[in-house]
Coordinates of C-alpha atoms in Angstrom, one line a residue:
X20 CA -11.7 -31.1 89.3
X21 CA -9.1 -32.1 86.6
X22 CA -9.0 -35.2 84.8
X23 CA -6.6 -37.2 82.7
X24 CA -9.0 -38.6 80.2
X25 CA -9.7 -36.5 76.8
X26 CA -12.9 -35.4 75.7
X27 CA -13.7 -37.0 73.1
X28 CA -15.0 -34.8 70.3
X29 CA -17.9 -33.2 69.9
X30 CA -19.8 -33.2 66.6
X31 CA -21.7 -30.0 65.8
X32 CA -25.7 -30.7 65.9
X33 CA -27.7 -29.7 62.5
X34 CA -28.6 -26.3 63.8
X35 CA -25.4 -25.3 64.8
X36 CA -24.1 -26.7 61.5
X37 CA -26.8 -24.7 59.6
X38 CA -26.1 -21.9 61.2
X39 CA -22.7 -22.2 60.6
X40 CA -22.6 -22.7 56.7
X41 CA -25.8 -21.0 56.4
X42 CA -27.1 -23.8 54.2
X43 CA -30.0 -26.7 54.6
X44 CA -28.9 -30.2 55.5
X45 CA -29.9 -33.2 54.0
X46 CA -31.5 -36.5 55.7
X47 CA -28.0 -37.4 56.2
X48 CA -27.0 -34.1 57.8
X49 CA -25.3 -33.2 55.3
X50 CA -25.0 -29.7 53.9
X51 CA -27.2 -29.7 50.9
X52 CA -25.2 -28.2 47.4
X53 CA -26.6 -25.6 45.8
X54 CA -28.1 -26.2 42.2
X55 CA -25.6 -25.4 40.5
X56 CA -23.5 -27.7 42.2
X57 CA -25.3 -30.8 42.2
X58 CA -24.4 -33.7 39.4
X59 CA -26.1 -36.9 38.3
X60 CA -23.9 -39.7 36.9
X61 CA -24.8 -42.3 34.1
X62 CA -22.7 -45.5 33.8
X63 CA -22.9 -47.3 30.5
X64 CA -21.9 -50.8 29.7
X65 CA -20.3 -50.8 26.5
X66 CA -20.0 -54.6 24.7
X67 CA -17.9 -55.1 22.5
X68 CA -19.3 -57.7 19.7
X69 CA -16.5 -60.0 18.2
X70 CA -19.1 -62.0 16.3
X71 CA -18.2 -62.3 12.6
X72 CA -21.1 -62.8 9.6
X73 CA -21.6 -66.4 8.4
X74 CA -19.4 -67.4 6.0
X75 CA -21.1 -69.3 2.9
X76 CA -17.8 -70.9 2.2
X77 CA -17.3 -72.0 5.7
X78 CA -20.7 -73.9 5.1
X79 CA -19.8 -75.4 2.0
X80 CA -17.1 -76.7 3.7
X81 CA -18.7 -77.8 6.3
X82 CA -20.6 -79.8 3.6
X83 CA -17.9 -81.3 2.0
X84 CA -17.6 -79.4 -1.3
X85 CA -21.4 -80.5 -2.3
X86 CA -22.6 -77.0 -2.3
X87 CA -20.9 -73.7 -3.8
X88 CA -20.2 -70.7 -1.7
X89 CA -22.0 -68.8 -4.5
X90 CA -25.0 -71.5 -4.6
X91 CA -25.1 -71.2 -0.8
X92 CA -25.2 -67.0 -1.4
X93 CA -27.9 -67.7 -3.7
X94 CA -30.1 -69.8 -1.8
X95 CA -30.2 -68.3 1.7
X96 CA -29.7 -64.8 0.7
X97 CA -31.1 -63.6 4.3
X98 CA -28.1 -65.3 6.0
X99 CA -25.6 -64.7 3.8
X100 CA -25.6 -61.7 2.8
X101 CA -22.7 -58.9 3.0
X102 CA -24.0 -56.4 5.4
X103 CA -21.6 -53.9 5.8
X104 CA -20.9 -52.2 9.4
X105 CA -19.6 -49.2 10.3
X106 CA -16.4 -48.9 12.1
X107 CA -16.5 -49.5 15.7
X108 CA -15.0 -45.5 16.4
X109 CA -17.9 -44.4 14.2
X110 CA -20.5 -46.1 16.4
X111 CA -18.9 -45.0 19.4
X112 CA -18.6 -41.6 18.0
X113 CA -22.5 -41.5 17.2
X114 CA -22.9 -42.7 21.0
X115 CA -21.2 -39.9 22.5
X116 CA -22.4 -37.0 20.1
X117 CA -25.9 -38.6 21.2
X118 CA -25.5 -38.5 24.9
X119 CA -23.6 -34.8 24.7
X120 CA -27.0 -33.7 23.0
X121 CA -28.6 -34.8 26.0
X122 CA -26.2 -33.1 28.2
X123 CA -23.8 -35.5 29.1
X124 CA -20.1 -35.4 29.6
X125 CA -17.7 -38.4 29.5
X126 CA -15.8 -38.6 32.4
X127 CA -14.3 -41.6 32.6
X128 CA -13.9 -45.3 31.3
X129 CA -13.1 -47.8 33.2
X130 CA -13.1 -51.8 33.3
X131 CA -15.0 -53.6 36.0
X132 CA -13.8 -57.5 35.5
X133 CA -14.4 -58.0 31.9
X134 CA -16.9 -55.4 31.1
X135 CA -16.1 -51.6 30.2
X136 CA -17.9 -48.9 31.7
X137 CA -18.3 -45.3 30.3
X138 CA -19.1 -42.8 33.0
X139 CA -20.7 -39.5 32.1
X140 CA -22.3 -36.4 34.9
X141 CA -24.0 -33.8 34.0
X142 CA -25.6 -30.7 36.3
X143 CA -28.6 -32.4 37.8
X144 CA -31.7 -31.2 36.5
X145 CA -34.5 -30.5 38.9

């Protein structure tokens, strides 16, 4: 007996899937990639840091003259002192040197809202 409605389609089960590809499935029933196939991602927030040292003639301004920058300098060596940092591409060249010695690739930057993300994979190590 015909009919006018379609089948609707039918979705192979896991053994006839596994025995198609030949391969395990996962929990999800999913064929499961071979090792060398398999990646693990790492997603880095990267801040950026526009804070600037204190300024021992801003505070003797903010004093009114009464104290010297250098007298400032002098007295609270701790805060006032000239730390120099390096360049923001060094750091960020140090980062990624360090994570590529650990394996990691850089595959992507991207900015979520405000904040940038660095993506890296590397083959998943078991």
């Amino acid at each position: 007996m015909a009919t006018d409605t379609p089948e609707e389609p039918r979705h192979p089960t896991e053994p006839e899937e596994q025995a198609r590809t030949g391969s395990p499935l996962d929990a999800l029933g999913g064929t499961v990639l071979p090792d060398h196939e398999r990646w693990e991602y790492c997603v880095i927030h990267v801040n950026e840091d526009t804070s600037q040292q204190p300024s021992a003639t801003a505070a003797s301004e903010k004093l009114g003259g009464s104290m010297s920058p250098d007298f400032i300098e002098q007295q609270f060596p701790d805060q006032y002192r000239r730390k120099p940092s390096p360049h923001p591409a060094e750091q960020l060249g140090r980062f990624l040197n360090k994570m590529g010695s650990k394996g990691w690739m850089l595959t992507n930057i991207t900015s979520l809202g405000p904040l940038q993300m660095y993506i890296f994979r590397r083959r998943k190590l078991n």
